[in-house]
């Protein structure tokens, strides 16, 4: 299950270390990968990188310098007050007298005896308690188990800590005890603030607000039979095949029967199978066992008969000695950890899966095999038919008979499934940016035969199953190229004032300081035909400067000098090779062309004060040793601004500048002598930190959980609390967000005022808002600041009656007259369309800027004014009187005490080599208007039956549910430990049905229930609802898994009366790629436009796909696994679609078509166009383990 993983460690296991602490000499844990590599190589022992750890994954540095990624399917560690610690389920008594596991992901406590809850489970601030009727005796504690003896005559009660929660088992010791009426109907009291309900297949769910917090698989019971009833001889005596029953698991020959579970007003009722309770051949003790978990494991089993097994303590393969069942087990390993650790695009040196064999039927080695399979479709029991064995990857042999029939008890045995085929499969996964990979284990041999051979029966410990991958990051192409300390331009030829220049670049490697690089520079004389004639071998390379060794990744390195002559043009590039044992060589950088001109005056630039963030001020110093220099020119794109030179030798000047970008900034400078001669260009390069937040922010929109008061409150505490006070505001339903309300200004007396906000408009500042204006003539200001008689700034709509309407940012130049300067948009403003408009005043640069949907224009401006006054929404101030009233709606208003830069709007990704190394979605990121993660969703056996056939709305889902059609199933989600929607157009075929169905989900509100029918059944009444305006910017996204690569398969769409406004699909007709399509009109004759992904879809692999319609750019974009994979300009505005959002179908030419076959998870739609960075951020968190 998704949601927060609980941590409850009272004790910290050895080997844990707080993140950031310096490790002791030769410790097993170091804070970072770099520290772990250094410690491992110096100590000759593996060292864990603490920063890489999650409950399931970690990176371990090896003594030879390699990094090894480890991934498990059950929790291996948990956070404690002292940091990460390995899971330790050994129980200790706490101060309140209860027993708790030392280190666990589940916050569970067991009774110390007496009255009070038997078990207390806490998760996310919610509590579930289970109580035994009557007083509990003093317990006997052993390891992970607490036994309460004789709670009834010849009946013990055992509670046990598991890796995901707890189990409670009744141990019935005699036939007389089995005949006790209290055993035939076992009651537990339920308490806490969670509601417990029966789930699919007879399981239990503890829910809060419809979301599942903990769950229990269907309860079972088993006896202790260990011999065949026909002969009375133990099978173990002949071949050692049969393991024996315990309170934790059923033995191989145990009789297993279901336990009926019911939730009553007074608690939980378990009804053990009466036939087994009174069976004459039942072998005592009997065990009655439901197991509770706070999330699902990432492994599953399947049987050829479809028979189930609720004992999940072992993963089985082969023919069950006690039945005709043939078992396979499936494991889904994460390949990304969500904390910066991922195998995405890595070089895979080697890979193996390590399995710990618990028991084998054989006394000697027998074979097992590992296959590549689709992702798991259901946890814990997967479908035998769906989990196809697609590729044989490896075999291994082993034996570990624990029944005693081999002359001795054989210990557990490690079996490694490894080899070139396994490594190649992991390389395929890395190249495809898979978030996980699934393997299936069988009793087949390498030829695919012998799966029913009885002596190949095996049981593995699932908690010990691990994927080990030795990986390396190939060095990236160097960036930030410089010649003799001057940045290379994006195009053209750089001239330098020396005949012995050096080369310089930043050498990236994702392994960071854990690696060490060899930097290589290559240079040529540019041939007469230009760079277009340069190949990998021609022209001949000039003698390179010596390689630089020991280069720290992501740092700048400078070469030794080379010798050039004037009158010729040269070019160089760089690459790097990482350290052994991999010694991978990265790609070359781009070429940088340069030439020498020693006749020009020299110039240099250096930062005196580096800006602390983007949009903030710094100070730079220019110098030249040429004594006749009179001034300097400088700028960001080119050196155009001027400043007078001072001093004598050197000539110098200092100026304030504003950082224009996140991360790396480059400022250009030239010296100018008395006769007007320009120097060669110099540059100053610096990097800035993360951007500062707005000083005020008002949402101006309501939606579920956000009231009108919230919408007017200041959502940003950085500048203090400055709420808006509204006058005659209207709240318009569905103005921007379907299901929300947005503030409207009526052009009359409506306004909103922030009187408590202090704002100096002579210092750098910025303002921004989403606006939708009516088609009105004149000047209409939607954001301004009062200053006595005038507004010191105005964001406004201007329609002068001659030119098309424009967006403008205007700054006053006087406090008493209407004098002002304005910068206006080059493209017309569109009435009735939501548009993001922002204005900035940059004091250091002497400019005002206007931003429209992230695109900007600038104007020189140096005469701002300021005075005390309020920030006002909805009007301006002229001659002391309100004026320029707004007709339209406004949302998400923000005020900054700095200049805005491009990345503030469109965001950035940490992988960008020029970024500051962090992800930022940007303020153009839209709001989700529909979200379904399928946690708490229920399969659909009977359409619309109350509390079934539905998926709950997720965060930001506007209370829109998904109503599911008959046959839609809920199975494993994209991380295997959460839920997803599975569609196959067949009514539960694994349960023996053969009905064909139409399976999909649609967005709808719950409006009530029908009266009970003749069978007492109630049905949900649904009201279909759209989730998007498809004629405005919107985004659709989901995690999906294709069952096959045939046909046309829609994952999400929104329908109209005849067509769908937009839909995201897989298309075999497009060459097996992903496609995002929009329609122009809601008519069967409509034109359509599509964008198709550059990459092929993968079968059986969870993939994140997103489609974006960007109205401001008339553009469609498609993203696969967080990366943009296609762009297409369209000539029309898509149709408005008033029908429901469809998951798993689209509506085309009056028909539901393109059914999805496979799985869908984490569907989210947004009203607005997500940026590249925002889609990347949407994808990456969903690649991590649930917390």
JSON list of N, CA and C in Angstrom, two decimals, residues 816-856:
[
{"chain": "A", "resi": 816, "resn": "UNK", "atom": "N", "xyz": [2.78, 62.03, -8.63]},
{"chain": "A", "resi": 816, "resn": "UNK", "atom": "CA", "xyz": [1.73, 63.05, -8.70]},
{"chain": "A", "resi": 816, "resn": "UNK", "atom": "C", "xyz": [1.10, 63.18, -10.08]},
{"chain": "A", "resi": 817, "resn": "UNK", "atom": "N", "xyz": [1.77, 62.68, -11.09]},
{"chain": "A", "resi": 817, "resn": "UNK", "atom": "CA", "xyz": [1.23, 62.78, -12.45]},
{"chain": "A", "resi": 817, "resn": "UNK", "atom": "C", "xyz": [1.07, 61.37, -13.00]},
{"chain": "A", "resi": 818, "resn": "UNK", "atom": "N", "xyz": [0.35, 61.21, -14.12]},
{"chain": "A", "resi": 818, "resn": "UNK", "atom": "CA", "xyz": [0.14, 59.87, -14.67]},
{"chain": "A", "resi": 818, "resn": "UNK", "atom": "C", "xyz": [1.30, 59.36, -15.52]},
{"chain": "A", "resi": 819, "resn": "UNK", "atom": "N", "xyz": [2.45, 60.03, -15.44]},
{"chain": "A", "resi": 819, "resn": "UNK", "atom": "CA", "xyz": [3.58, 59.62, -16.27]},
{"chain": "A", "resi": 819, "resn": "UNK", "atom": "C", "xyz": [4.02, 58.21, -15.91]},
{"chain": "A", "resi": 820, "resn": "UNK", "atom": "N", "xyz": [4.31, 57.42, -16.93]},
{"chain": "A", "resi": 820, "resn": "UNK", "atom": "CA", "xyz": [4.71, 56.03, -16.70]},
{"chain": "A", "resi": 820, "resn": "UNK", "atom": "C", "xyz": [5.40, 55.49, -17.94]},
{"chain": "A", "resi": 821, "resn": "UNK", "atom": "N", "xyz": [6.01, 54.31, -17.81]},
{"chain": "A", "resi": 821, "resn": "UNK", "atom": "CA", "xyz": [6.56, 53.56, -18.92]},
{"chain": "A", "resi": 821, "resn": "UNK", "atom": "C", "xyz": [6.00, 52.15, -18.85]},
{"chain": "A", "resi": 822, "resn": "UNK", "atom": "N", "xyz": [5.80, 51.56, -20.01]},
{"chain": "A", "resi": 822, "resn": "UNK", "atom": "CA", "xyz": [5.18, 50.23, -20.05]},
{"chain": "A", "resi": 822, "resn": "UNK", "atom": "C", "xyz": [5.87, 49.35, -21.07]},
{"chain": "A", "resi": 823, "resn": "UNK", "atom": "N", "xyz": [5.90, 48.07, -20.79]},
{"chain": "A", "resi": 823, "resn": "UNK", "atom": "CA", "xyz": [6.31, 47.03, -21.74]},
{"chain": "A", "resi": 823, "resn": "UNK", "atom": "C", "xyz": [5.09, 46.17, -21.99]},
{"chain": "A", "resi": 824, "resn": "UNK", "atom": "N", "xyz": [4.78, 45.93, -23.26]},
{"chain": "A", "resi": 824, "resn": "UNK", "atom": "CA", "xyz": [3.57, 45.18, -23.63]},
{"chain": "A", "resi": 824, "resn": "UNK", "atom": "C", "xyz": [3.93, 43.96, -24.47]},
{"chain": "A", "resi": 825, "resn": "UNK", "atom": "N", "xyz": [3.03, 43.00, -24.47]},
{"chain": "A", "resi": 825, "resn": "UNK", "atom": "CA", "xyz": [3.28, 41.75, -25.18]},
{"chain": "A", "resi": 825, "resn": "UNK", "atom": "C", "xyz": [3.31, 41.99, -26.68]},
{"chain": "A", "resi": 826, "resn": "UNK", "atom": "N", "xyz": [4.16, 41.22, -27.37]},
{"chain": "A", "resi": 826, "resn": "UNK", "atom": "CA", "xyz": [4.24, 41.32, -28.81]},
{"chain": "A", "resi": 826, "resn": "UNK", "atom": "C", "xyz": [3.07, 40.61, -29.49]},
{"chain": "A", "resi": 827, "resn": "UNK", "atom": "N", "xyz": [2.61, 39.52, -28.90]},
{"chain": "A", "resi": 827, "resn": "UNK", "atom": "CA", "xyz": [1.47, 38.79, -29.45]},
{"chain": "A", "resi": 827, "resn": "UNK", "atom": "C", "xyz": [0.19, 39.24, -28.76]},
{"chain": "A", "resi": 828, "resn": "UNK", "atom": "N", "xyz": [-0.92, 39.21, -29.47]},
{"chain": "A", "resi": 828, "resn": "UNK", "atom": "CA", "xyz": [-2.18, 39.69, -28.88]},
{"chain": "A", "resi": 828, "resn": "UNK", "atom": "C", "xyz": [-2.60, 38.86, -27.67]},
{"chain": "A", "resi": 829, "resn": "UNK", "atom": "N", "xyz": [-3.25, 39.54, -26.74]},
{"chain": "A", "resi": 829, "resn": "UNK", "atom": "CA", "xyz": [-3.89, 38.85, -25.62]},
{"chain": "A", "resi": 829, "resn": "UNK", "atom": "C", "xyz": [-5.20, 38.23, -26.09]},
{"chain": "A", "resi": 830, "resn": "UNK", "atom": "N", "xyz": [-5.51, 37.05, -25.59]},
{"chain": "A", "resi": 830, "resn": "UNK", "atom": "CA", "xyz": [-6.69, 36.32, -26.03]},
{"chain": "A", "resi": 830, "resn": "UNK", "atom": "C", "xyz": [-7.76, 36.39, -24.95]},
{"chain": "A", "resi": 831, "resn": "UNK", "atom": "N", "xyz": [-8.90, 37.06, -25.23]},
{"chain": "A", "resi": 831, "resn": "UNK", "atom": "CA", "xyz": [-9.96, 37.09, -24.23]},
{"chain": "A", "resi": 831, "resn": "UNK", "atom": "C", "xyz": [-10.55, 35.71, -24.01]},
{"chain": "A", "resi": 832, "resn": "UNK", "atom": "N", "xyz": [-10.97, 35.45, -22.78]},
{"chain": "A", "resi": 832, "resn": "UNK", "atom": "CA", "xyz": [-11.61, 34.18, -22.47]},
{"chain": "A", "resi": 832, "resn": "UNK", "atom": "C", "xyz": [-10.67, 33.01, -22.29]},
{"chain": "A", "resi": 833, "resn": "UNK", "atom": "N", "xyz": [-9.37, 33.22, -22.42]},
{"chain": "A", "resi": 833, "resn": "UNK", "atom": "CA", "xyz": [-8.40, 32.15, -22.22]},
{"chain": "A", "resi": 833, "resn": "UNK", "atom": "C", "xyz": [-7.55, 32.45, -21.00]},
{"chain": "A", "resi": 834, "resn": "UNK", "atom": "N", "xyz": [-7.39, 31.45, -20.16]},
{"chain": "A", "resi": 834, "resn": "UNK", "atom": "CA", "xyz": [-6.55, 31.63, -18.98]},
{"chain": "A", "resi": 834, "resn": "UNK", "atom": "C", "xyz": [-5.09, 31.83, -19.42]},
{"chain": "A", "resi": 835, "resn": "UNK", "atom": "N", "xyz": [-4.49, 32.89, -18.91]},
{"chain": "A", "resi": 835, "resn": "UNK", "atom": "CA", "xyz": [-3.14, 33.27, -19.30]},
{"chain": "A", "resi": 835, "resn": "UNK", "atom": "C", "xyz": [-2.35, 33.63, -18.05]},
{"chain": "A", "resi": 836, "resn": "UNK", "atom": "N", "xyz": [-1.10, 33.21, -18.00]},
{"chain": "A", "resi": 836, "resn": "UNK", "atom": "CA", "xyz": [-0.25, 33.58, -16.88]},
{"chain": "A", "resi": 836, "resn": "UNK", "atom": "C", "xyz": [0.55, 34.83, -17.26]},
{"chain": "A", "resi": 837, "resn": "UNK", "atom": "N", "xyz": [0.41, 35.88, -16.44]},
{"chain": "A", "resi": 837, "resn": "UNK", "atom": "CA", "xyz": [1.03, 37.17, -16.73]},
{"chain": "A", "resi": 837, "resn": "UNK", "atom": "C", "xyz": [1.85, 37.59, -15.51]},
{"chain": "A", "resi": 838, "resn": "UNK", "atom": "N", "xyz": [3.07, 38.06, -15.75]},
{"chain": "A", "resi": 838, "resn": "UNK", "atom": "CA", "xyz": [3.95, 38.49, -14.65]},
{"chain": "A", "resi": 838, "resn": "UNK", "atom": "C", "xyz": [4.74, 39.70, -15.09]},
{"chain": "A", "resi": 839, "resn": "UNK", "atom": "N", "xyz": [5.10, 40.53, -14.12]},
{"chain": "A", "resi": 839, "resn": "UNK", "atom": "CA", "xyz": [5.96, 41.68, -14.37]},
{"chain": "A", "resi": 839, "resn": "UNK", "atom": "C", "xyz": [7.08, 41.73, -13.37]},
{"chain": "A", "resi": 840, "resn": "UNK", "atom": "N", "xyz": [8.25, 42.20, -13.80]},
{"chain": "A", "resi": 840, "resn": "UNK", "atom": "CA", "xyz": [9.42, 42.32, -12.92]},
{"chain": "A", "resi": 840, "resn": "UNK", "atom": "C", "xyz": [10.08, 43.68, -13.12]},
{"chain": "A", "resi": 841, "resn": "UNK", "atom": "N", "xyz": [10.52, 44.26, -12.04]},
{"chain": "A", "resi": 841, "resn": "UNK", "atom": "CA", "xyz": [11.43, 45.41, -12.11]},
{"chain": "A", "resi": 841, "resn": "UNK", "atom": "C", "xyz": [12.79, 44.96, -11.59]},
{"chain": "A", "resi": 842, "resn": "UNK", "atom": "N", "xyz": [13.82, 45.15, -12.42]},
{"chain": "A", "resi": 842, "resn": "UNK", "atom": "CA", "xyz": [15.19, 44.72, -12.10]},
{"chain": "A", "resi": 842, "resn": "UNK", "atom": "C", "xyz": [16.02, 45.98, -11.89]},
{"chain": "A", "resi": 843, "resn": "UNK", "atom": "N", "xyz": [16.25, 46.32, -10.64]},
{"chain": "A", "resi": 843, "resn": "UNK", "atom": "CA", "xyz": [16.98, 47.56, -10.34]},
{"chain": "A", "resi": 843, "resn": "UNK", "atom": "C", "xyz": [18.42, 47.49, -10.80]},
{"chain": "A", "resi": 844, "resn": "UNK", "atom": "N", "xyz": [19.09, 46.37, -10.54]},
{"chain": "A", "resi": 844, "resn": "UNK", "atom": "CA", "xyz": [20.50, 46.26, -10.91]},
{"chain": "A", "resi": 844, "resn": "UNK", "atom": "C", "xyz": [20.71, 46.36, -12.40]},
{"chain": "A", "resi": 845, "resn": "UNK", "atom": "N", "xyz": [19.83, 45.76, -13.17]},
{"chain": "A", "resi": 845, "resn": "UNK", "atom": "CA", "xyz": [19.96, 45.77, -14.63]},
{"chain": "A", "resi": 845, "resn": "UNK", "atom": "C", "xyz": [19.28, 46.98, -15.26]},
{"chain": "A", "resi": 846, "resn": "UNK", "atom": "N", "xyz": [18.42, 47.71, -14.49]},
{"chain": "A", "resi": 846, "resn": "UNK", "atom": "CA", "xyz": [17.73, 48.86, -15.03]},
{"chain": "A", "resi": 846, "resn": "UNK", "atom": "C", "xyz": [16.72, 48.48, -16.09]},
{"chain": "A", "resi": 847, "resn": "UNK", "atom": "N", "xyz": [15.89, 47.46, -15.80]},
{"chain": "A", "resi": 847, "resn": "UNK", "atom": "CA", "xyz": [14.93, 46.98, -16.78]},
{"chain": "A", "resi": 847, "resn": "UNK", "atom": "C", "xyz": [13.61, 46.64, -16.11]},
{"chain": "A", "resi": 848, "resn": "UNK", "atom": "N", "xyz": [12.55, 46.73, -16.91]},
{"chain": "A", "resi": 848, "resn": "UNK", "atom": "CA", "xyz": [11.29, 46.09, -16.53]},
{"chain": "A", "resi": 848, "resn": "UNK", "atom": "C", "xyz": [11.03, 45.00, -17.55]},
{"chain": "A", "resi": 849, "resn": "UNK", "atom": "N", "xyz": [10.40, 43.92, -17.09]},
{"chain": "A", "resi": 849, "resn": "UNK", "atom": "CA", "xyz": [10.13, 42.77, -17.95]},
{"chain": "A", "resi": 849, "resn": "UNK", "atom": "C", "xyz": [8.68, 42.36, -17.80]},
{"chain": "A", "resi": 850, "resn": "UNK", "atom": "N", "xyz": [8.11, 41.92, -18.90]},
{"chain": "A", "resi": 850, "resn": "UNK", "atom": "CA", "xyz": [6.77, 41.35, -18.92]},
{"chain": "A", "resi": 850, "resn": "UNK", "atom": "C", "xyz": [6.89, 39.90, -19.34]},
{"chain": "A", "resi": 851, "resn": "UNK", "atom": "N", "xyz": [6.25, 39.01, -18.57]},
{"chain": "A", "resi": 851, "resn": "UNK", "atom": "CA", "xyz": [6.23, 37.58, -18.89]},
{"chain": "A", "resi": 851, "resn": "UNK", "atom": "C", "xyz": [4.80, 37.16, -19.20]},
{"chain": "A", "resi": 852, "resn": "UNK", "atom": "N", "xyz": [4.59, 36.51, -20.33]},
{"chain": "A", "resi": 852, "resn": "UNK", "atom": "CA", "xyz": [3.28, 35.98, -20.70]},
{"chain": "A", "resi": 852, "resn": "UNK", "atom": "C", "xyz": [3.45, 34.49, -21.00]},
{"chain": "A", "resi": 853, "resn": "UNK", "atom": "N", "xyz": [2.84, 33.67, -20.17]},
{"chain": "A", "resi": 853, "resn": "UNK", "atom": "CA", "xyz": [2.97, 32.22, -20.29]},
{"chain": "A", "resi": 853, "resn": "UNK", "atom": "C", "xyz": [4.43, 31.79, -20.39]},
{"chain": "A", "resi": 854, "resn": "UNK", "atom": "N", "xyz": [5.27, 32.43, -19.58]},
{"chain": "A", "resi": 854, "resn": "UNK", "atom": "CA", "xyz": [6.68, 32.06, -19.50]},
{"chain": "A", "resi": 854, "resn": "UNK", "atom": "C", "xyz": [7.57, 32.67, -20.55]},
{"chain": "A", "resi": 855, "resn": "UNK", "atom": "N", "xyz": [7.02, 33.44, -21.51]},
{"chain": "A", "resi": 855, "resn": "UNK", "atom": "CA", "xyz": [7.81, 34.13, -22.52]},
{"chain": "A", "resi": 855, "resn": "UNK", "atom": "C", "xyz": [7.90, 35.60, -22.14]},
{"chain": "A", "resi": 856, "resn": "UNK", "atom": "N", "xyz": [9.08, 36.24, -22.35]},
{"chain": "A", "resi": 856, "resn": "UNK", "atom": "CA", "xyz": [9.22, 37.59, -21.84]},
{"chain": "A", "resi": 856, "resn": "UNK", "atom": "C", "xyz": [9.78, 38.56, -22.86]}
]
